[in-house]
């Protein structure tokens, strides 16, 4: 009887772990990673107008303000966060949004250099940083973005 009870408890534990892991997967793609990247972005920038206050794990990141996902998955396709009073450096973690096509952080107060990490984003087409305090040069790594059509800063 004890062996049965232990086996049952072990089965329930594995089932709960599997259920939690599966809940993070949508369409075979781990949506938790996209959420984590966006929450990391939120934690690294100053948001005095609380424009990103709705960014929390209670809702799918695809429903968050300024975030657009692909129609078939929960991968972030564009990030439109212009004119929100955001302040800070552009976090290199954004390079983990592997399906990102458009990054629009225009008319905020981002400063420093454009990070080189987005250079491996094969889908990236537009980087819009007009109206920020960006200095330095365009990173050479962005030449690896074969679909890149425009960089505005």
Short mmCIF file of N, CA and C in Angstrom, two decimals:
data_model
loop_
_atom_site.label_atom_id
_atom_site.label_comp_id
_atom_site.label_asym_id
_atom_site.label_seq_id
_atom_site.Cartn_x
_atom_site.Cartn_y
_atom_site.Cartn_z
N UNK A 1 0.82 -1.20 0.00
CA UNK A 1 0.00 0.00 0.00
C UNK A 1 0.87 1.26 0.00
N UNK A 2 1.94 1.24 0.80
CA UNK A 2 2.83 2.40 0.85
C UNK A 2 3.47 2.65 -0.51
N UNK A 3 3.82 1.59 -1.19
CA UNK A 3 4.44 1.73 -2.51
C UNK A 3 3.45 2.37 -3.48
N UNK A 4 2.19 1.95 -3.41
CA UNK A 4 1.16 2.52 -4.27
C UNK A 4 0.98 4.01 -3.97
N UNK A 5 0.93 4.38 -2.69
CA UNK A 5 0.75 5.76 -2.29
C UNK A 5 1.93 6.61 -2.78
N UNK A 6 3.15 6.11 -2.62
CA UNK A 6 4.33 6.83 -3.08
C UNK A 6 4.30 6.98 -4.60
N UNK A 7 3.93 5.94 -5.33
CA UNK A 7 3.85 5.99 -6.79
C UNK A 7 2.80 7.00 -7.24
N UNK A 8 1.69 7.01 -6.55
CA UNK A 8 0.62 7.96 -6.89
C UNK A 8 1.09 9.40 -6.66
N UNK A 9 1.75 9.65 -5.54
CA UNK A 9 2.26 10.99 -5.24
C UNK A 9 3.31 11.40 -6.29
N UNK A 10 4.16 10.50 -6.68
CA UNK A 10 5.17 10.78 -7.69
C UNK A 10 4.51 11.10 -9.03
N UNK A 11 3.49 10.33 -9.38
CA UNK A 11 2.75 10.57 -10.63
C UNK A 11 2.11 11.95 -10.61
N UNK A 12 1.48 12.33 -9.50
CA UNK A 12 0.83 13.63 -9.39
C UNK A 12 1.87 14.75 -9.50
N UNK A 13 3.02 14.58 -8.87
CA UNK A 13 4.07 15.58 -8.95
C UNK A 13 4.53 15.76 -10.39
N UNK A 14 4.81 14.69 -11.09
CA UNK A 14 5.25 14.78 -12.49
C UNK A 14 4.15 15.38 -13.36
N UNK A 15 2.90 15.04 -13.10
CA UNK A 15 1.80 15.60 -13.87
C UNK A 15 1.72 17.11 -13.67
N UNK A 16 1.89 17.58 -12.43
CA UNK A 16 1.84 19.03 -12.17
C UNK A 16 2.99 19.75 -12.86
N UNK A 17 4.17 19.17 -12.83
CA UNK A 17 5.32 19.78 -13.52
C UNK A 17 5.05 19.83 -15.01
N UNK A 18 4.55 18.75 -15.57
CA UNK A 18 4.25 18.71 -17.00
C UNK A 18 3.17 19.73 -17.36
N UNK A 19 2.15 19.84 -16.53
CA UNK A 19 1.05 20.77 -16.80
C UNK A 19 1.54 22.21 -16.76
N UNK A 20 2.40 22.53 -15.79
CA UNK A 20 2.94 23.89 -15.72
C UNK A 20 3.80 24.19 -16.93
N UNK A 21 4.63 23.25 -17.34
CA UNK A 21 5.49 23.46 -18.50
C UNK A 21 4.64 23.59 -19.75
N UNK A 22 3.65 22.74 -19.90
CA UNK A 22 2.81 22.78 -21.10
C UNK A 22 1.99 24.06 -21.18
N UNK A 23 1.60 24.60 -20.05
CA UNK A 23 0.81 25.83 -20.04
C UNK A 23 1.61 27.00 -20.61
N UNK A 24 2.94 26.91 -20.51
CA UNK A 24 3.78 27.97 -21.06
C UNK A 24 4.00 27.80 -22.55
N UNK A 25 3.65 26.67 -23.08
CA UNK A 25 3.87 26.43 -24.50
C UNK A 25 2.58 26.63 -25.27
N UNK A 26 2.66 27.39 -26.33
CA UNK A 26 1.50 27.64 -27.17
C UNK A 26 1.93 27.35 -28.59
N UNK A 27 1.25 26.46 -29.25
CA UNK A 27 1.61 26.15 -30.62
C UNK A 27 3.00 25.55 -30.73
N UNK A 28 3.48 24.87 -29.68
CA UNK A 28 4.79 24.25 -29.73
C UNK A 28 5.93 25.23 -29.48
N UNK A 29 5.64 26.48 -29.18
CA UNK A 29 6.67 27.48 -28.96
C UNK A 29 6.54 28.00 -27.53
N UNK A 30 7.66 28.11 -26.85
CA UNK A 30 7.65 28.55 -25.47
C UNK A 30 7.36 30.03 -25.40
N UNK A 31 6.15 30.37 -25.00
CA UNK A 31 5.76 31.77 -24.93
C UNK A 31 6.31 32.44 -23.67
N UNK A 32 6.74 31.64 -22.69
CA UNK A 32 7.28 32.20 -21.47
C UNK A 32 8.53 33.02 -21.72
N UNK A 33 9.34 32.60 -22.68
CA UNK A 33 10.56 33.33 -22.99
C UNK A 33 10.26 34.73 -23.48
N UNK A 34 9.29 34.88 -24.36
CA UNK A 34 8.91 36.20 -24.87
C UNK A 34 8.41 37.08 -23.71
N UNK A 35 7.61 36.52 -22.85
CA UNK A 35 7.12 37.25 -21.68
C UNK A 35 8.27 37.69 -20.81
N UNK A 36 9.21 36.78 -20.56
CA UNK A 36 10.36 37.10 -19.71
C UNK A 36 11.21 38.21 -20.31
N UNK A 37 11.41 38.19 -21.61
CA UNK A 37 12.19 39.24 -22.28
C UNK A 37 11.51 40.59 -22.10
N UNK A 38 10.20 40.63 -22.32
CA UNK A 38 9.47 41.89 -22.21
C UNK A 38 9.43 42.40 -20.76
N UNK A 39 9.27 41.49 -19.81
CA UNK A 39 9.28 41.91 -18.41
C UNK A 39 10.67 42.39 -18.00
N UNK A 40 11.70 41.78 -18.56
CA UNK A 40 13.07 42.24 -18.31
C UNK A 40 13.25 43.65 -18.87
N UNK A 41 12.76 43.89 -20.08
CA UNK A 41 12.80 45.23 -20.68
C UNK A 41 12.12 46.23 -19.75
N UNK A 42 10.93 45.87 -19.29
CA UNK A 42 10.16 46.77 -18.42
C UNK A 42 10.93 47.10 -17.14
N UNK A 43 11.62 46.11 -16.59
CA UNK A 43 12.35 46.33 -15.33
C UNK A 43 13.62 47.16 -15.53
N UNK A 44 14.13 47.21 -16.75
CA UNK A 44 15.39 47.91 -17.01
C UNK A 44 15.22 49.35 -17.48
N UNK A 45 13.99 49.75 -17.80
CA UNK A 45 13.76 51.13 -18.23
C UNK A 45 12.88 51.84 -17.21
N UNK A 46 13.04 53.14 -17.16
CA UNK A 46 12.20 53.96 -16.29
C UNK A 46 10.92 54.29 -17.06
N UNK A 47 9.79 54.15 -16.38
CA UNK A 47 8.49 54.36 -17.00
C UNK A 47 7.67 55.32 -16.14
N UNK A 48 8.03 56.62 -16.14
CA UNK A 48 7.36 57.57 -15.23
C UNK A 48 5.87 57.76 -15.50
N UNK A 49 5.41 57.48 -16.71
CA UNK A 49 3.99 57.62 -17.03
C UNK A 49 3.21 56.32 -16.81
N UNK A 50 3.88 55.30 -16.33
CA UNK A 50 3.28 53.98 -16.11
C UNK A 50 2.61 53.42 -17.36
N UNK A 51 3.19 53.70 -18.50
CA UNK A 51 2.64 53.22 -19.77
C UNK A 51 2.70 51.69 -19.88
N UNK A 52 3.65 51.10 -19.17
CA UNK A 52 3.81 49.64 -19.23
C UNK A 52 3.21 48.94 -18.01
N UNK A 53 2.37 49.63 -17.27
CA UNK A 53 1.81 49.06 -16.04
C UNK A 53 0.95 47.83 -16.31
N UNK A 54 0.39 47.72 -17.51
CA UNK A 54 -0.42 46.55 -17.86
C UNK A 54 0.40 45.34 -18.25
N UNK A 55 1.70 45.50 -18.32
CA UNK A 55 2.58 44.38 -18.66
C UNK A 55 2.78 43.53 -17.41
N UNK A 56 2.01 42.49 -17.27
CA UNK A 56 2.17 41.56 -16.15
C UNK A 56 1.73 40.17 -16.58
N UNK A 57 2.09 39.20 -15.78
CA UNK A 57 1.86 37.80 -16.16
C UNK A 57 0.40 37.38 -16.08
N UNK A 58 -0.47 38.27 -15.66
CA UNK A 58 -1.89 37.93 -15.61
C UNK A 58 -2.52 37.83 -17.00
N UNK A 59 -1.85 38.43 -17.99
CA UNK A 59 -2.38 38.45 -19.35
C UNK A 59 -1.30 37.99 -20.33
N UNK A 60 -1.71 37.51 -21.46
CA UNK A 60 -0.77 37.14 -22.51
C UNK A 60 0.00 38.37 -22.96
N UNK A 61 1.29 38.23 -23.15
CA UNK A 61 2.09 39.37 -23.60
C UNK A 61 1.61 39.90 -24.95
N UNK A 62 0.93 39.09 -25.71
CA UNK A 62 0.42 39.53 -27.01
C UNK A 62 -0.72 40.55 -26.88
N UNK A 63 -1.27 40.68 -25.68
CA UNK A 63 -2.33 41.66 -25.45
C UNK A 63 -1.80 42.93 -24.79
N UNK A 64 -0.52 42.95 -24.47
CA UNK A 64 0.07 44.11 -23.80
C UNK A 64 0.16 45.31 -24.74
N UNK A 65 0.06 46.48 -24.17
CA UNK A 65 0.16 47.72 -24.94
C UNK A 65 1.48 47.77 -25.70
N UNK A 66 1.40 48.06 -27.00
CA UNK A 66 2.58 48.22 -27.83
C UNK A 66 3.19 46.96 -28.37
N UNK A 67 2.64 45.80 -27.98
CA UNK A 67 3.19 44.52 -28.40
C UNK A 67 2.27 43.89 -29.43
N UNK A 68 2.82 43.50 -30.56
CA UNK A 68 2.06 42.79 -31.58
C UNK A 68 2.76 41.46 -31.85
N UNK A 69 1.98 40.40 -31.89
CA UNK A 69 2.53 39.07 -32.11
C UNK A 69 2.14 38.54 -33.49
N UNK A 70 2.87 37.52 -33.92
CA UNK A 70 2.52 36.87 -35.18
C UNK A 70 1.14 36.24 -35.03
N UNK A 71 0.43 36.06 -36.12
CA UNK A 71 -0.93 35.55 -36.04
C UNK A 71 -0.98 34.08 -35.66
N UNK A 72 0.06 33.33 -35.96
CA UNK A 72 0.01 31.89 -35.71
C UNK A 72 0.72 31.46 -34.43
N UNK A 73 1.49 32.36 -33.81
CA UNK A 73 2.22 31.99 -32.59
C UNK A 73 2.14 33.15 -31.59
N UNK A 74 2.84 32.97 -30.50
CA UNK A 74 2.91 34.05 -29.51
C UNK A 74 4.27 34.74 -29.58
N UNK A 75 4.89 34.72 -30.72
CA UNK A 75 6.18 35.40 -30.92
C UNK A 75 5.94 36.88 -31.19
N UNK A 76 6.71 37.73 -30.55
CA UNK A 76 6.58 39.18 -30.73
C UNK A 76 7.08 39.55 -32.12
N UNK A 77 6.23 40.20 -32.88
CA UNK A 77 6.55 40.61 -34.24
C UNK A 77 6.93 42.09 -34.28
N UNK A 78 6.30 42.90 -33.45
CA UNK A 78 6.64 44.32 -33.41
C UNK A 78 6.44 44.87 -32.01
N UNK A 79 7.25 45.86 -31.73
CA UNK A 79 7.20 46.55 -30.45
C UNK A 79 7.11 48.04 -30.77
N UNK A 80 5.93 48.63 -30.53
CA UNK A 80 5.67 50.04 -30.83
C UNK A 80 5.47 50.78 -29.51
N UNK A 81 6.53 51.39 -29.03
CA UNK A 81 6.49 52.08 -27.74
C UNK A 81 6.95 53.53 -27.89
N UNK A 82 6.39 54.22 -28.86
CA UNK A 82 6.81 55.60 -29.12
C UNK A 82 6.07 56.59 -28.21
N UNK A 83 6.77 57.67 -27.87
CA UNK A 83 6.20 58.81 -27.13
C UNK A 83 5.56 58.43 -25.80
N UNK A 84 6.25 57.58 -25.04
CA UNK A 84 5.72 57.14 -23.75
C UNK A 84 6.52 57.67 -22.56
N UNK A 85 7.54 58.48 -22.82
CA UNK A 85 8.36 59.00 -21.74
C UNK A 85 9.30 57.98 -21.14
N UNK A 86 9.55 56.88 -21.84
CA UNK A 86 10.46 55.85 -21.34
C UNK A 86 11.88 56.39 -21.30
N UNK A 87 12.66 55.94 -20.32
CA UNK A 87 13.99 56.50 -20.09
C UNK A 87 14.95 55.38 -19.73
N UNK A 88 16.13 55.39 -20.34
CA UNK A 88 17.17 54.42 -20.01
C UNK A 88 17.95 54.01 -21.23
N UNK A 89 18.79 53.01 -21.06
CA UNK A 89 19.51 52.48 -22.21
C UNK A 89 18.60 51.48 -22.92
N UNK A 90 18.90 51.21 -24.17
CA UNK A 90 18.13 50.21 -24.90
C UNK A 90 18.64 48.84 -24.46
N UNK A 91 17.82 48.08 -23.76
CA UNK A 91 18.29 46.80 -23.23
C UNK A 91 18.65 45.80 -24.33
N UNK A 92 19.82 45.19 -24.26
CA UNK A 92 20.22 44.21 -25.27
C UNK A 92 19.35 42.96 -25.25
N UNK A 93 18.59 42.74 -24.18
CA UNK A 93 17.71 41.58 -24.08
C UNK A 93 16.66 41.54 -25.19
N UNK A 94 16.38 42.68 -25.79
CA UNK A 94 15.41 42.70 -26.89
C UNK A 94 15.84 41.79 -28.04
N UNK A 95 17.12 41.49 -28.10
CA UNK A 95 17.61 40.60 -29.16
C UNK A 95 17.11 39.17 -28.99
N UNK A 96 16.49 38.87 -27.86
CA UNK A 96 15.91 37.54 -27.65
C UNK A 96 14.49 37.42 -28.22
N UNK A 97 13.99 38.51 -28.78
CA UNK A 97 12.68 38.47 -29.46
C UNK A 97 12.96 38.07 -30.92
N UNK A 98 13.12 36.80 -31.15
CA UNK A 98 13.68 36.28 -32.41
C UNK A 98 12.81 36.52 -33.64
N UNK A 99 11.54 36.83 -33.49
CA UNK A 99 10.67 37.10 -34.63
C UNK A 99 10.40 38.59 -34.83
N UNK A 100 11.13 39.43 -34.09
CA UNK A 100 10.90 40.87 -34.14
C UNK A 100 11.20 41.42 -35.53
N UNK A 101 10.21 42.13 -36.09
CA UNK A 101 10.37 42.79 -37.38
C UNK A 101 10.53 44.30 -37.23
N UNK A 102 9.79 44.88 -36.28
CA UNK A 102 9.82 46.33 -36.10
C UNK A 102 10.05 46.65 -34.63
N UNK A 103 11.05 47.51 -34.39
CA UNK A 103 11.31 48.02 -33.06
C UNK A 103 11.16 49.54 -33.12
N UNK A 104 10.11 50.06 -32.51
CA UNK A 104 9.84 51.49 -32.52
C UNK A 104 9.87 52.02 -31.09
N UNK A 105 10.97 52.66 -30.74
CA UNK A 105 11.13 53.28 -29.43
C UNK A 105 11.27 54.79 -29.58
N UNK A 106 10.70 55.32 -30.64
CA UNK A 106 10.88 56.74 -30.97
C UNK A 106 10.25 57.67 -29.94
N UNK A 107 10.82 58.88 -29.88
CA UNK A 107 10.31 59.97 -29.05
C UNK A 107 10.17 59.61 -27.58
N UNK A 108 11.21 58.98 -27.05
CA UNK A 108 11.32 58.70 -25.63
C UNK A 108 12.61 59.35 -25.15
N UNK A 109 13.20 58.83 -24.12
CA UNK A 109 14.48 59.35 -23.63
C UNK A 109 15.50 58.24 -23.47
N UNK A 110 15.56 57.37 -24.46
CA UNK A 110 16.60 56.34 -24.45
C UNK A 110 17.93 57.01 -24.79
N UNK A 111 18.99 56.56 -24.15
CA UNK A 111 20.28 57.18 -24.37
C UNK A 111 21.35 56.11 -24.55
N UNK A 112 22.53 56.55 -24.94
CA UNK A 112 23.64 55.62 -25.14
C UNK A 112 23.69 55.13 -26.56
N UNK A 113 24.33 54.01 -26.73
CA UNK A 113 24.52 53.45 -28.06
C UNK A 113 23.46 52.40 -28.39
N UNK A 114 23.29 52.17 -29.67
CA UNK A 114 22.43 51.07 -30.12
C UNK A 114 23.17 49.79 -29.79
N UNK A 115 22.56 48.88 -29.05
CA UNK A 115 23.27 47.64 -28.72
C UNK A 115 23.57 46.81 -29.97
N UNK A 116 24.65 46.05 -29.91
CA UNK A 116 25.03 45.23 -31.06
C UNK A 116 24.28 43.90 -31.11
N UNK A 117 23.70 43.48 -30.00
CA UNK A 117 23.05 42.17 -29.93
C UNK A 117 21.94 41.95 -30.96
N UNK A 118 21.13 42.96 -31.31
CA UNK A 118 20.08 42.69 -32.31
C UNK A 118 20.61 42.29 -33.68
N UNK A 119 21.91 42.26 -33.86
CA UNK A 119 22.50 41.90 -35.13
C UNK A 119 22.19 40.49 -35.61
N UNK A 120 21.71 39.64 -34.72
CA UNK A 120 21.37 38.27 -35.15
C UNK A 120 19.87 38.07 -35.36
N UNK A 121 19.11 39.15 -35.34
CA UNK A 121 17.66 39.04 -35.56
C UNK A 121 17.38 39.02 -37.06
N UNK A 122 17.20 37.84 -37.59
CA UNK A 122 17.04 37.65 -39.03
C UNK A 122 15.78 38.29 -39.60
N UNK A 123 14.76 38.47 -38.79
CA UNK A 123 13.49 39.03 -39.28
C UNK A 123 13.42 40.55 -39.18
N UNK A 124 14.37 41.16 -38.47
CA UNK A 124 14.31 42.59 -38.20
C UNK A 124 14.32 43.41 -39.49
N UNK A 125 13.31 44.28 -39.64
CA UNK A 125 13.17 45.12 -40.83
C UNK A 125 13.31 46.60 -40.54
N UNK A 126 12.82 47.05 -39.36
CA UNK A 126 12.81 48.48 -39.06
C UNK A 126 13.23 48.72 -37.61
N UNK A 127 14.15 49.67 -37.44
CA UNK A 127 14.54 50.15 -36.12
C UNK A 127 14.27 51.65 -36.12
N UNK A 128 13.38 52.09 -35.24
CA UNK A 128 12.99 53.51 -35.21
C UNK A 128 13.32 54.06 -33.82
N UNK A 129 14.35 54.91 -33.79
CA UNK A 129 14.82 55.47 -32.53
C UNK A 129 14.86 57.00 -32.55
N UNK A 130 14.18 57.61 -33.50
CA UNK A 130 14.13 59.08 -33.63
C UNK A 130 13.62 59.69 -32.33
N UNK A 131 14.20 60.84 -31.95
CA UNK A 131 13.70 61.55 -30.77
C UNK A 131 14.22 61.00 -29.46
N UNK A 132 15.35 60.30 -29.49
CA UNK A 132 16.01 59.82 -28.29
C UNK A 132 17.39 60.46 -28.23
N UNK A 133 18.19 60.08 -27.27
CA UNK A 133 19.52 60.65 -27.10
C UNK A 133 20.55 59.56 -27.43
N UNK A 134 20.46 59.06 -28.64
CA UNK A 134 21.34 57.97 -29.08
C UNK A 134 22.65 58.58 -29.59
N UNK A 135 23.76 57.98 -29.17
CA UNK A 135 25.05 58.43 -29.66
C UNK A 135 25.86 57.23 -30.16
N UNK A 136 26.98 57.52 -30.73
CA UNK A 136 27.82 56.45 -31.27
C UNK A 136 27.44 56.13 -32.70
N UNK A 137 27.94 55.02 -33.17
CA UNK A 137 27.70 54.61 -34.55
C UNK A 137 26.73 53.43 -34.59
N UNK A 138 26.26 53.17 -35.78
CA UNK A 138 25.40 51.99 -35.97
C UNK A 138 26.29 50.76 -35.86
N UNK A 139 25.95 49.82 -35.01
CA UNK A 139 26.80 48.63 -34.85
C UNK A 139 26.95 47.85 -36.15
N UNK A 140 28.17 47.41 -36.43
CA UNK A 140 28.43 46.60 -37.62
C UNK A 140 27.60 45.33 -37.63
N UNK A 141 27.28 44.81 -36.46
CA UNK A 141 26.53 43.55 -36.38
C UNK A 141 25.15 43.66 -37.04
N UNK A 142 24.62 44.87 -37.15
CA UNK A 142 23.31 45.02 -37.79
C UNK A 142 23.37 44.73 -39.29
N UNK A 143 24.55 44.68 -39.86
CA UNK A 143 24.68 44.31 -41.27
C UNK A 143 24.32 42.84 -41.49
N UNK A 144 24.26 42.07 -40.42
CA UNK A 144 23.85 40.67 -40.52
C UNK A 144 22.34 40.51 -40.61
N UNK A 145 21.62 41.57 -40.34
CA UNK A 145 20.15 41.55 -40.45
C UNK A 145 19.80 41.72 -41.93
N UNK A 146 19.67 40.64 -42.62
CA UNK A 146 19.51 40.65 -44.08
C UNK A 146 18.21 41.32 -44.54
N UNK A 147 17.22 41.37 -43.68
CA UNK A 147 15.93 41.98 -44.06
C UNK A 147 15.80 43.42 -43.61
N UNK A 148 16.83 43.95 -42.97
CA UNK A 148 16.76 45.30 -42.43
C UNK A 148 16.60 46.31 -43.56
N UNK A 149 15.52 47.08 -43.49
CA UNK A 149 15.21 48.08 -44.52
C UNK A 149 15.52 49.50 -44.06
N UNK A 150 15.35 49.77 -42.75
CA UNK A 150 15.56 51.14 -42.29
C UNK A 150 16.00 51.19 -40.83
N UNK A 151 16.88 52.15 -40.58
CA UNK A 151 17.29 52.49 -39.22
C UNK A 151 17.13 54.01 -39.13
N UNK A 152 16.30 54.44 -38.23
CA UNK A 152 16.09 55.89 -38.06
C UNK A 152 16.43 56.27 -36.63
N UNK A 153 17.43 57.18 -36.49
CA UNK A 153 17.77 57.68 -35.16
C UNK A 153 18.35 59.06 -35.24
#
